[in-house]
PDB file of C-alpha atoms in Angstrom:
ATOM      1  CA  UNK A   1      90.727  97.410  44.664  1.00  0.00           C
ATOM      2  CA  UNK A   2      90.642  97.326  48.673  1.00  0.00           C
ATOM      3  CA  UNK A   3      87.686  95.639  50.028  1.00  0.00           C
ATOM      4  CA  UNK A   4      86.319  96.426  53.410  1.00  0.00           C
ATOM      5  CA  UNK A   5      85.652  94.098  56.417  1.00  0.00           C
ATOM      6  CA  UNK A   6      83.442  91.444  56.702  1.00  0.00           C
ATOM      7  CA  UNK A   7      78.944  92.118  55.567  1.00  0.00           C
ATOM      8  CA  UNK A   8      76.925  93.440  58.455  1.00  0.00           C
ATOM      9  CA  UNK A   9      74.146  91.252  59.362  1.00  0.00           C
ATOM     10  CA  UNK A  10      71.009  92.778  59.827  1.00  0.00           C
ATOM     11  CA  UNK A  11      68.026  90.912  60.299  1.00  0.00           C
ATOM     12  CA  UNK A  12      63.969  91.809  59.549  1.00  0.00           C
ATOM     13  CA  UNK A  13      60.967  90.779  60.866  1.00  0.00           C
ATOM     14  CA  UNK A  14      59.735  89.668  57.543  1.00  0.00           C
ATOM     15  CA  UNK A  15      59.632  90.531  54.071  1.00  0.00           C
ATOM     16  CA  UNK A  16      57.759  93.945  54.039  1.00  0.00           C
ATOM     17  CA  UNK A  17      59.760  94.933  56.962  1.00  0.00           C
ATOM     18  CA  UNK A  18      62.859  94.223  55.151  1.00  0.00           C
ATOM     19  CA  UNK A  19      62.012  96.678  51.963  1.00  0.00           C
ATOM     20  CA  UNK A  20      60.989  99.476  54.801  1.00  0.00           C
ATOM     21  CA  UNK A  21      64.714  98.741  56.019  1.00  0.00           C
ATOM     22  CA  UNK A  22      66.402  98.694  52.517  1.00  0.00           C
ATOM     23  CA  UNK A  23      64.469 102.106  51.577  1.00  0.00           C
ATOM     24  CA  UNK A  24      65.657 103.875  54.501  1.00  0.00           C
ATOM     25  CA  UNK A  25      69.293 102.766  54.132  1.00  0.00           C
ATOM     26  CA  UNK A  26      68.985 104.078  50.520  1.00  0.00           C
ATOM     27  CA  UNK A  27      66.831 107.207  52.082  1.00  0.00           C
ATOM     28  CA  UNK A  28      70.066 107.663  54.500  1.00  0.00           C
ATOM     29  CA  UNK A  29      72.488 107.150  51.877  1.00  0.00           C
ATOM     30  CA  UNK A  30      70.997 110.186  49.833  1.00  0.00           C
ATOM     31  CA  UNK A  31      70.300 112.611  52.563  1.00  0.00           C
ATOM     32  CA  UNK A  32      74.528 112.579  52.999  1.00  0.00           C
ATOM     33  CA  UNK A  33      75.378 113.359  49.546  1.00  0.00           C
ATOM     34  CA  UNK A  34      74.228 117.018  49.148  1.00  0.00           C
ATOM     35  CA  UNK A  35      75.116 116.736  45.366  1.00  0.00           C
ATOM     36  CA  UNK A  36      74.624 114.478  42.713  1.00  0.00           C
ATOM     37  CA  UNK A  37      73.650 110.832  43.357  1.00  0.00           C
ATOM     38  CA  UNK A  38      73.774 107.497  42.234  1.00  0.00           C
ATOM     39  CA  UNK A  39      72.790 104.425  42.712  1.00  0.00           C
ATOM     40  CA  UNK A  40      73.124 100.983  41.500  1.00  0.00           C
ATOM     41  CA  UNK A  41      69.350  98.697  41.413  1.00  0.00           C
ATOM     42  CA  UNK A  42      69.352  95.288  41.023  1.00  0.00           C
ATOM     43  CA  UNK A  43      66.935  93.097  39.197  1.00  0.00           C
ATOM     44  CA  UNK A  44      65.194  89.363  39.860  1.00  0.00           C
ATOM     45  CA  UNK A  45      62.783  88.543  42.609  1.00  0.00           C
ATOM     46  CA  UNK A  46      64.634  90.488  45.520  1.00  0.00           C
ATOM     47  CA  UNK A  47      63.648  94.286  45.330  1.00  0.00           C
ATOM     48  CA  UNK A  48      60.234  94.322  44.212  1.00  0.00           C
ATOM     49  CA  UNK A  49      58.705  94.884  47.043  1.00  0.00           C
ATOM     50  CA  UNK A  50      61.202  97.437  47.932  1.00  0.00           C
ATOM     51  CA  UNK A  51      60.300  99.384  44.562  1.00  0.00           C
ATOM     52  CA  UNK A  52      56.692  99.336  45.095  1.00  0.00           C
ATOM     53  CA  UNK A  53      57.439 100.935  48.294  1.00  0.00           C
ATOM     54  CA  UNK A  54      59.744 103.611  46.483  1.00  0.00           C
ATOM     55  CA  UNK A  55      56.730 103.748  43.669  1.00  0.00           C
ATOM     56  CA  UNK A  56      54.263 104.991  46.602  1.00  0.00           C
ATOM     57  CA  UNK A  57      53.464 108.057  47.927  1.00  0.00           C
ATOM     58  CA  UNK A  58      54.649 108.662  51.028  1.00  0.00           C
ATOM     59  CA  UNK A  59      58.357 107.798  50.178  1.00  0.00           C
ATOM     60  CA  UNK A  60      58.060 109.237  46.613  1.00  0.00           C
ATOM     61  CA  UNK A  61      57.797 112.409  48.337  1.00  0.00           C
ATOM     62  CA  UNK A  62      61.178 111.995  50.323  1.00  0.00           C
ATOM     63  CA  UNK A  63      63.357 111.573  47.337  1.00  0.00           C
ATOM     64  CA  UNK A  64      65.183 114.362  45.826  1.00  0.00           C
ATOM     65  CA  UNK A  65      64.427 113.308  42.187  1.00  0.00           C
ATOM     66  CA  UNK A  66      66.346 115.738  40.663  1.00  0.00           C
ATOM     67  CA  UNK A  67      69.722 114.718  41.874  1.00  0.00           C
ATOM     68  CA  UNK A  68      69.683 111.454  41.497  1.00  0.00           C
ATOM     69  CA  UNK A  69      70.584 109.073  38.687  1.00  0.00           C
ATOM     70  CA  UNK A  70      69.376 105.305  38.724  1.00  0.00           C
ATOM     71  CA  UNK A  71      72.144 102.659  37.063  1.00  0.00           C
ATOM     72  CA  UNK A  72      71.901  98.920  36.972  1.00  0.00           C
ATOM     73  CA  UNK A  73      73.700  96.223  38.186  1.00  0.00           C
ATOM     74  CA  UNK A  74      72.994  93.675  35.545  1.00  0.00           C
ATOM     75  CA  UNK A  75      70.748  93.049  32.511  1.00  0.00           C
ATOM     76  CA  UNK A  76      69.253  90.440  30.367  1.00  0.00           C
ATOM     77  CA  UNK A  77      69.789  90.751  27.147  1.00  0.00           C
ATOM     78  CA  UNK A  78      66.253  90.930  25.701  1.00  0.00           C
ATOM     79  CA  UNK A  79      65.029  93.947  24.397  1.00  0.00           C
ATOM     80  CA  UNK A  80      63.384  96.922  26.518  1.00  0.00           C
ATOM     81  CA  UNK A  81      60.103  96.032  25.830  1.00  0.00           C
ATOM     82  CA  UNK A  82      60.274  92.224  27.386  1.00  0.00           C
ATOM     83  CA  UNK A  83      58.723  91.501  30.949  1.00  0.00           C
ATOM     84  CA  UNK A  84      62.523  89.595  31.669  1.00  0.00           C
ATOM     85  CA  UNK A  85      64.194  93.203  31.509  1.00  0.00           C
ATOM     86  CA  UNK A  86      65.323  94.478  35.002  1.00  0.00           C
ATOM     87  CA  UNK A  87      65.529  98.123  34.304  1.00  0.00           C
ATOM     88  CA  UNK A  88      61.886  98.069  32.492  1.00  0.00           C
ATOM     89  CA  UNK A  89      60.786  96.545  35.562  1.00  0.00           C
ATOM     90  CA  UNK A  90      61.748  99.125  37.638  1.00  0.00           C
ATOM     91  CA  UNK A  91      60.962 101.867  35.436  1.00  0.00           C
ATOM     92  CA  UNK A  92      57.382 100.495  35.506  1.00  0.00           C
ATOM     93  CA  UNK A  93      57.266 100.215  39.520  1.00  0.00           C
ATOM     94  CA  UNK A  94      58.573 103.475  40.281  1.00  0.00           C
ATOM     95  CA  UNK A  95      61.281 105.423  38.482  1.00  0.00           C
ATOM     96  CA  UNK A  96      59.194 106.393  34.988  1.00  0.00           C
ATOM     97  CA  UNK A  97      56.288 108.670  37.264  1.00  0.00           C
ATOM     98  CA  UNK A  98      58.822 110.908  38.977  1.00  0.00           C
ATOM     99  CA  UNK A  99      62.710 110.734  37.932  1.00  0.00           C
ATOM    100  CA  UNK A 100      63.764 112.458  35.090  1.00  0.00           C
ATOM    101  CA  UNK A 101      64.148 110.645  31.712  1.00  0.00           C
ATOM    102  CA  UNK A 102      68.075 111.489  31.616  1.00  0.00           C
ATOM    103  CA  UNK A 103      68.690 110.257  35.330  1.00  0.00           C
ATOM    104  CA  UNK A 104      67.641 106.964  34.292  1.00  0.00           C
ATOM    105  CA  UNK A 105      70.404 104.703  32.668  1.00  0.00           C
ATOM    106  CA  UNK A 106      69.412 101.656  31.527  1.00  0.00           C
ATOM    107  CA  UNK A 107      71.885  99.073  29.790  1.00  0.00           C
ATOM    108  CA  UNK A 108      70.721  99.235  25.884  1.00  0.00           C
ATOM    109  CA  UNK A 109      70.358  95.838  24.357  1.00  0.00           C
ATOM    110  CA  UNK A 110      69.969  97.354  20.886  1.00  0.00           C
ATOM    111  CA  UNK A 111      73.577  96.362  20.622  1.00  0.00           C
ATOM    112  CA  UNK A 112      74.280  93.609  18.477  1.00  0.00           C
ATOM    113  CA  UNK A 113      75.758  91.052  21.233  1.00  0.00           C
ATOM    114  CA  UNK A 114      75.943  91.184  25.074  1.00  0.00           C
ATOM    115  CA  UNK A 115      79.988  92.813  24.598  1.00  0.00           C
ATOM    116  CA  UNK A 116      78.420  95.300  22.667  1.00  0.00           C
ATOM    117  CA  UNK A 117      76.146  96.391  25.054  1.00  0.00           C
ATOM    118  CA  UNK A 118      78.824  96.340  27.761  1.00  0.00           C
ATOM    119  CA  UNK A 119      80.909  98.210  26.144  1.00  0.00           C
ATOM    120  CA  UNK A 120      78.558 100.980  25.972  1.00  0.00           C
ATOM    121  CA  UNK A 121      77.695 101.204  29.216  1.00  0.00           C
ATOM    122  CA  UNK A 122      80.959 101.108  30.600  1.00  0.00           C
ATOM    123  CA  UNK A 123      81.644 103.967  28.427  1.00  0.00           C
ATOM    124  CA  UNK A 124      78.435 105.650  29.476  1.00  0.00           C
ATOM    125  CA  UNK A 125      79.137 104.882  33.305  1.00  0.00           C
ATOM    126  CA  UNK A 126      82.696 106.336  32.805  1.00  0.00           C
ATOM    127  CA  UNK A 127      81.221 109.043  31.523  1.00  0.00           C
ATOM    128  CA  UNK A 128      79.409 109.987  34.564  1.00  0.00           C
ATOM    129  CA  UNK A 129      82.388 109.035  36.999  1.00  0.00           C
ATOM    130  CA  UNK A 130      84.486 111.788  34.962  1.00  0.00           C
ATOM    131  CA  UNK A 131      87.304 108.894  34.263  1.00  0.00           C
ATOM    132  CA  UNK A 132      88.342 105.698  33.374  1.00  0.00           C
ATOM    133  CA  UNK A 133      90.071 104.564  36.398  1.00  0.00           C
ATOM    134  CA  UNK A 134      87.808 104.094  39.401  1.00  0.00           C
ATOM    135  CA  UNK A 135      89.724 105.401  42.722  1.00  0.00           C
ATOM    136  CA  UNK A 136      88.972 104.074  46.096  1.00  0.00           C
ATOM    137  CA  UNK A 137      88.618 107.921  47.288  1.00  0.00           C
ATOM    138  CA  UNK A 138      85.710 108.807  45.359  1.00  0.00           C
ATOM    139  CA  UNK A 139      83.127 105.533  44.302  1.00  0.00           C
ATOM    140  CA  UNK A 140      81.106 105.542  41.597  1.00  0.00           C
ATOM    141  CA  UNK A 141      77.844 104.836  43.795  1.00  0.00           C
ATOM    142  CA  UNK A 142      76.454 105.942  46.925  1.00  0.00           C
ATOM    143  CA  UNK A 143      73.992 102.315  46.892  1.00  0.00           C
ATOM    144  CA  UNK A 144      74.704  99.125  44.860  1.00  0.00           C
ATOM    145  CA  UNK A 145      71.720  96.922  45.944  1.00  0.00           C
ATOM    146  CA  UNK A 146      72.500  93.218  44.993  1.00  0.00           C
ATOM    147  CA  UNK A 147      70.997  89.996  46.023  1.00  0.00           C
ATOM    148  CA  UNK A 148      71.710  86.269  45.714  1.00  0.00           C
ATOM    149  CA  UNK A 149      70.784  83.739  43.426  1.00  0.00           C
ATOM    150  CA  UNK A 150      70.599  79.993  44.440  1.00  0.00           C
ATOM    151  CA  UNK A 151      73.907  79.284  42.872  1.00  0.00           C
ATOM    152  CA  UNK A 152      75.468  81.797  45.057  1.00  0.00           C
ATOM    153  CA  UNK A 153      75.761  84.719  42.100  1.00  0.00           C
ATOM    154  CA  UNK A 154      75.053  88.591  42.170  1.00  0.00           C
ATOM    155  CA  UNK A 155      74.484  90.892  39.461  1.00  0.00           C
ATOM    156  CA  UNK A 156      75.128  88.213  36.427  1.00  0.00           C
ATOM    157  CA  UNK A 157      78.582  86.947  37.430  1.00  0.00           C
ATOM    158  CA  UNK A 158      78.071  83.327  37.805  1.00  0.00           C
ATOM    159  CA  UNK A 159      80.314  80.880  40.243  1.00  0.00           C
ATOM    160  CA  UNK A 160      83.060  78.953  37.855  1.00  0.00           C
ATOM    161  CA  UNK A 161      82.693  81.564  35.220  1.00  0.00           C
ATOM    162  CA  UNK A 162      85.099  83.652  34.157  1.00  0.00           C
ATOM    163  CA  UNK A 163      83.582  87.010  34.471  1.00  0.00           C
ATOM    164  CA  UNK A 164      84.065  86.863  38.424  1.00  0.00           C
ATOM    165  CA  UNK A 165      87.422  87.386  37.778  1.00  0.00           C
ATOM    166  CA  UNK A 166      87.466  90.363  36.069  1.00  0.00           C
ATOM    167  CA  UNK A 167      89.432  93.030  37.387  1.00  0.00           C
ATOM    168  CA  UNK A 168      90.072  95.331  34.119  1.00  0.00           C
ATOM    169  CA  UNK A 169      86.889  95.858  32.764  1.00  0.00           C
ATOM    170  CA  UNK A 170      83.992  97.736  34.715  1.00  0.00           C
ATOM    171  CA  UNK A 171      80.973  95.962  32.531  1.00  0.00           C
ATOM    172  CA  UNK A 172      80.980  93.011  30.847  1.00  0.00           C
ATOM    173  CA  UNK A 173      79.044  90.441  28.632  1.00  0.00           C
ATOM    174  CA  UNK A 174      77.954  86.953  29.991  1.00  0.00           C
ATOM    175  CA  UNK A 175      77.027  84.955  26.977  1.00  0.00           C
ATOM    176  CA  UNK A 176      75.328  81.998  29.030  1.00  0.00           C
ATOM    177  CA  UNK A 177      73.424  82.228  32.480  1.00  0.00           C
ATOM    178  CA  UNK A 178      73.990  79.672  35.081  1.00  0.00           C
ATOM    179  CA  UNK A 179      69.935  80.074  36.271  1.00  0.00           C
ATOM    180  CA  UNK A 180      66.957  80.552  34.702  1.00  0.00           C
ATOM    181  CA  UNK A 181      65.713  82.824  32.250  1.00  0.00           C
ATOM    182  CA  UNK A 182      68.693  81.309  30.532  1.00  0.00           C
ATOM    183  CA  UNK A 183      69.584  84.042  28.328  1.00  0.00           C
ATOM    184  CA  UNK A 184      72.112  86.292  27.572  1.00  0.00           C
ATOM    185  CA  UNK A 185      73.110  88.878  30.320  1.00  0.00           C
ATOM    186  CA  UNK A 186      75.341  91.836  30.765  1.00  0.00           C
ATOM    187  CA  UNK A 187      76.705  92.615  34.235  1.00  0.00           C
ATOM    188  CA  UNK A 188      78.855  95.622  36.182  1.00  0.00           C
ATOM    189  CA  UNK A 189      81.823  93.388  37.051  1.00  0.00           C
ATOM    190  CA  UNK A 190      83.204  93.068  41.087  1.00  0.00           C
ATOM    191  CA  UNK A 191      85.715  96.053  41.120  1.00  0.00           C
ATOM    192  CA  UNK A 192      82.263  98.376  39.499  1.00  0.00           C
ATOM    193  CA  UNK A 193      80.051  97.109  41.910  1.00  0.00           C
ATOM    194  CA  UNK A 194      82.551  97.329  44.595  1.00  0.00           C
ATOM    195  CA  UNK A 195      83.228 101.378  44.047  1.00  0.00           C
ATOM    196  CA  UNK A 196      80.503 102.293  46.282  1.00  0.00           C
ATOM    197  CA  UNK A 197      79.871 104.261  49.741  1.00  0.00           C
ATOM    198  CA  UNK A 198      77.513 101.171  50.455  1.00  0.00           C
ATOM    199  CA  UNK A 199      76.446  97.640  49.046  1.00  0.00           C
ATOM    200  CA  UNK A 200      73.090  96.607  50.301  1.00  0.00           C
ATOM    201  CA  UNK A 201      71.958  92.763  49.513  1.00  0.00           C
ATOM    202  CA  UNK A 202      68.402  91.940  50.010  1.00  0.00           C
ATOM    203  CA  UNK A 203      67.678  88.249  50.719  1.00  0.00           C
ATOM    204  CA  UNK A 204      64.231  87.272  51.545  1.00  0.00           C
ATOM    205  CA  UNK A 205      62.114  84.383  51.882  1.00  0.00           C
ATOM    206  CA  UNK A 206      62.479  80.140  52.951  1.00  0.00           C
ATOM    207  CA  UNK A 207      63.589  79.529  49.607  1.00  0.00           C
ATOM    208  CA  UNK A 208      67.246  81.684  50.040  1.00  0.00           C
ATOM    209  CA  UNK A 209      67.919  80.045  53.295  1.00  0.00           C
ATOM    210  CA  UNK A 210      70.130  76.878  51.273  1.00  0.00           C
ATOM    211  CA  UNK A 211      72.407  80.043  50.041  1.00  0.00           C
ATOM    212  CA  UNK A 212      72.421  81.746  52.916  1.00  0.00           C
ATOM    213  CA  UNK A 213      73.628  79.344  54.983  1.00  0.00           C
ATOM    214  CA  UNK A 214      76.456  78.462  52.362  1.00  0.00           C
ATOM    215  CA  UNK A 215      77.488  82.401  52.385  1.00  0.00           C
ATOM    216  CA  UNK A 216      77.370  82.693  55.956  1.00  0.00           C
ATOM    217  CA  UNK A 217      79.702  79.594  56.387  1.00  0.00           C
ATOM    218  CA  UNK A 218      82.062  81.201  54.193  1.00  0.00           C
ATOM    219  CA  UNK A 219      82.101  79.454  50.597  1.00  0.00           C
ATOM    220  CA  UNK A 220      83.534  81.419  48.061  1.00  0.00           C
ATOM    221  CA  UNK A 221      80.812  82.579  46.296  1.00  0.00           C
ATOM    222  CA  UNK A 222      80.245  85.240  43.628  1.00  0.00           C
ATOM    223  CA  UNK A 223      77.637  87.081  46.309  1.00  0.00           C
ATOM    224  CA  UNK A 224      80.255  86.626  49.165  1.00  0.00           C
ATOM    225  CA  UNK A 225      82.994  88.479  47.495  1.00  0.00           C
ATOM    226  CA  UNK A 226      81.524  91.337  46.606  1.00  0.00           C
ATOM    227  CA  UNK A 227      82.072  93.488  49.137  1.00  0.00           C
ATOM    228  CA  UNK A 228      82.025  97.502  48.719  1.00  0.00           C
ATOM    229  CA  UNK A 229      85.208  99.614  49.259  1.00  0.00           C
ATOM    230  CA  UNK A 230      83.038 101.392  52.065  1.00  0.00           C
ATOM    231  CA  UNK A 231      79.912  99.224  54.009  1.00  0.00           C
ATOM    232  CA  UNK A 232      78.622  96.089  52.887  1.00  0.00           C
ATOM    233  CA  UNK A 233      75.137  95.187  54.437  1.00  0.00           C
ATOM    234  CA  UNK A 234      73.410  92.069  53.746  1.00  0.00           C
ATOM    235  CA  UNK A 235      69.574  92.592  54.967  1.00  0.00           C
ATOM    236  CA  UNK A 236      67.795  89.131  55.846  1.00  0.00           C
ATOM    237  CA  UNK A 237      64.123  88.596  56.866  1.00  0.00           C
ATOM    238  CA  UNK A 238      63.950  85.944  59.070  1.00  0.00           C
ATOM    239  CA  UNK A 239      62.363  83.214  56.779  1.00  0.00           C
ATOM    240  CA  UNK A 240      65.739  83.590  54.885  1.00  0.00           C
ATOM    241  CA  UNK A 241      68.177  82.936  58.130  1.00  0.00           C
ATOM    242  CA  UNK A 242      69.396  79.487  58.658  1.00  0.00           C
ATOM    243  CA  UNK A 243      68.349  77.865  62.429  1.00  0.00           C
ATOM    244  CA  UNK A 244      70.900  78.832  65.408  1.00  0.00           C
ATOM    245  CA  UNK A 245      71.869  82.362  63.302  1.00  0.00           C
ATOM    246  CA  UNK A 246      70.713  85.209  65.601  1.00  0.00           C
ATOM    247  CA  UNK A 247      71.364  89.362  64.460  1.00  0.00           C
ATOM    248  CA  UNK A 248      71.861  91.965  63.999  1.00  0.00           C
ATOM    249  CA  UNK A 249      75.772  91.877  64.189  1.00  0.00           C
TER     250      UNK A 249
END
């Protein structure tokens, strides 16, 4: 698939001012689809604070629950039940008090291996697309939100591994992560995550400037080439951008 240009930089203030950024992009992104919606969350450290803010009552209110479904990007292989689960996580925070119970998708690990489980939600995301062949025309997402590890990856596709090259498949299993927890994961693979109207990373915080500054200096990372087919956006706060880096651009 056709990727766009190069990320947008946009920088934050700090931390909270960067989840008040990422909810209004998202906020934006549903207010120009009058129909049904979906988007893509992501898991570890990087939208929690963006979820709490979704969770409270003020932006609770702005979102047209009804017409929107709620995917995810990746998953670790543990069962629903475990604090490590992404989806759990943000069922807890916000999605479980006001979206309805068949607009949520969560990847199942009742499967009996992480292929398993990929398999099925492949087939339950082409389900929802109406096909098995994504086309550039009409993404699968209106928001993928991403971030990036300290190795450089996004969703679960790893640097070296060979799930980054995937082009076939839309999810797949990764039997081994690269970071801790160091368990099995499932992940949307690059040409998924790329059939979108918009790809938002969130990177936040002194400890994701070493990765920053390797992305923004162009190594070929797993979070570098995932790009959408429409906008990509990486969001910064400004404990996360490397000295001499000024933005937006």
């Amino acid at each position: 698939m056709a990727q766009a240009g190069q990320p947008k930089l946009i920088v934050a203030a700090d931390a909270e001012a960067l989840a008040r950024a990422a909810a209004e992009r998202m906020l934006a992104r549903i207010a120009a689809n009058p129909g049904r919606i979906a988007i893509c969350l992501t898991g570890g450290s990087s939208p929690k604070k963006l979820y709490q803010l979704l969770g409270s009552e003020a932006w609770r209110a702005r979102i047209p629950w009804d017409r929107v479904h709620w995917f995810i990007g990746d998953e670790r292989f543990v069962p629903e039940s475990d604090p490590l689960n992404n989806m759990a996580v943000a069922r807890a925070t916000f999605l479980d008090r006001d979206a309805p119970a068949g607009h949520i998708h969560p990847i199942s690990t009742a499967a009996n291996n992480p292929d398993a489980a990929a398999g099925a939600y492949a087939r339950e995301l082409q389900a929802f697309y109406g096909g098995d062949q994504l086309d550039p025309a009409r993404p699968l997402f209106d928001l993928v939100l991403m971030g990036a590890g300290p190795d450089g990856h996004t969703a679960s596709l790893f640097p070296g591994y060979p799930e980054i090259e995937e082009v076939r498949r839309w999810v797949v299993g990764v039997p081994k992560a690269n970071v801790a927890p160091f368990v099995p994961r499932i992940s949307l693979t690059l040409p998924a995550l790329a059939s979108c109207r918009e790809m938002l990373f969130e990177i936040a915080g002194h400890d994701k400037r070493p990765i920053l500054t390797r992305l923004l200096n162009g190594e070929t990372l797993p979070a570098l080439r995932a790009r959408s087919n429409g906008e990509t956006v990486w969001l910064v706060d400004k404990a996360a951008l490397p000295e001499g880096v000024r933005g937006p651009r």
